[in-house]
CSV table of C-alpha atoms in Angstrom, one decimal:
chain,number,residue,atom,x,y,z
A,1,UNK,CA,12.2,-9.8,9.8
A,2,UNK,CA,12.6,-7.9,6.7
A,3,UNK,CA,9.9,-5.6,5.3
A,4,UNK,CA,9.8,-2.5,3.2
A,5,UNK,CA,7.2,0.1,3.2
A,6,UNK,CA,6.3,2.7,0.6
A,7,UNK,CA,4.7,5.2,3.0
A,8,UNK,CA,6.3,7.2,5.8
A,9,UNK,CA,5.8,5.8,9.3
A,10,UNK,CA,3.0,7.7,11.1
A,11,UNK,CA,4.1,6.6,14.6
A,12,UNK,CA,5.5,9.4,16.9
A,13,UNK,CA,7.7,7.0,18.8
A,14,UNK,CA,11.2,6.4,17.5
A,15,UNK,CA,12.3,2.7,17.8
A,16,UNK,CA,14.3,0.2,15.9
A,17,UNK,CA,11.2,-0.9,13.9
A,18,UNK,CA,10.2,2.7,12.9
A,19,UNK,CA,9.1,2.8,9.2
A,20,UNK,CA,8.7,-1.1,9.1
A,21,UNK,CA,5.0,-1.3,9.9
A,22,UNK,CA,4.9,-5.2,9.3
A,23,UNK,CA,7.6,-5.7,11.9
A,24,UNK,CA,6.1,-3.1,14.3
A,25,UNK,CA,2.6,-4.6,14.1
A,26,UNK,CA,4.0,-8.1,14.7
A,27,UNK,CA,6.1,-7.1,17.6
A,28,UNK,CA,3.2,-5.4,19.4
A,29,UNK,CA,0.7,-8.1,18.7
A,30,UNK,CA,3.3,-10.8,20.0
A,31,UNK,CA,3.4,-8.7,23.4
A,32,UNK,CA,-0.4,-8.2,23.4
A,33,UNK,CA,0.1,-4.4,23.1
A,34,UNK,CA,-2.6,-3.7,20.4
A,35,UNK,CA,-2.0,-2.0,17.2
A,36,UNK,CA,0.7,0.8,17.0
A,37,UNK,CA,1.2,3.8,14.9
A,38,UNK,CA,-1.9,4.3,12.9
A,39,UNK,CA,-3.5,6.8,15.2
A,40,UNK,CA,-4.0,10.6,14.8
A,41,UNK,CA,-1.4,12.5,16.9
A,42,UNK,CA,-4.2,13.3,19.5
A,43,UNK,CA,-5.2,9.6,19.8
A,44,UNK,CA,-1.5,8.5,19.8
A,45,UNK,CA,-1.0,10.7,22.9
A,46,UNK,CA,-3.5,8.6,24.8
A,47,UNK,CA,-1.4,5.5,24.7
A,48,UNK,CA,-4.6,3.4,24.2
A,49,UNK,CA,-3.6,1.2,21.2
A,50,UNK,CA,-6.7,-1.0,21.3
A,51,UNK,CA,-8.7,-1.9,18.1
A,52,UNK,CA,-11.7,-0.1,19.7
A,53,UNK,CA,-9.6,3.1,20.1
A,54,UNK,CA,-8.3,2.9,16.6
A,55,UNK,CA,-11.9,2.5,15.3
A,56,UNK,CA,-13.0,5.5,17.3
A,57,UNK,CA,-10.0,7.5,16.1
A,58,UNK,CA,-11.0,6.9,12.5
A,59,UNK,CA,-14.7,7.5,13.1
A,60,UNK,CA,-15.8,3.9,12.6
A,61,UNK,CA,-17.5,3.7,16.0
A,62,UNK,CA,-18.3,6.3,18.7
């Protein structure tokens, strides 16, 4: 998959998809692993990559 991003990758994990958000999201969704890389460093450290965890991290829900 070819994709190019204009912003730096926020993910703290270095992998072959680092910096290619579309490839990363597709990979993790294909493996039922939630959404990667869009969390604050504190939330990233919990390894909970669910949509609910992302919403809590962004202050959308409590």
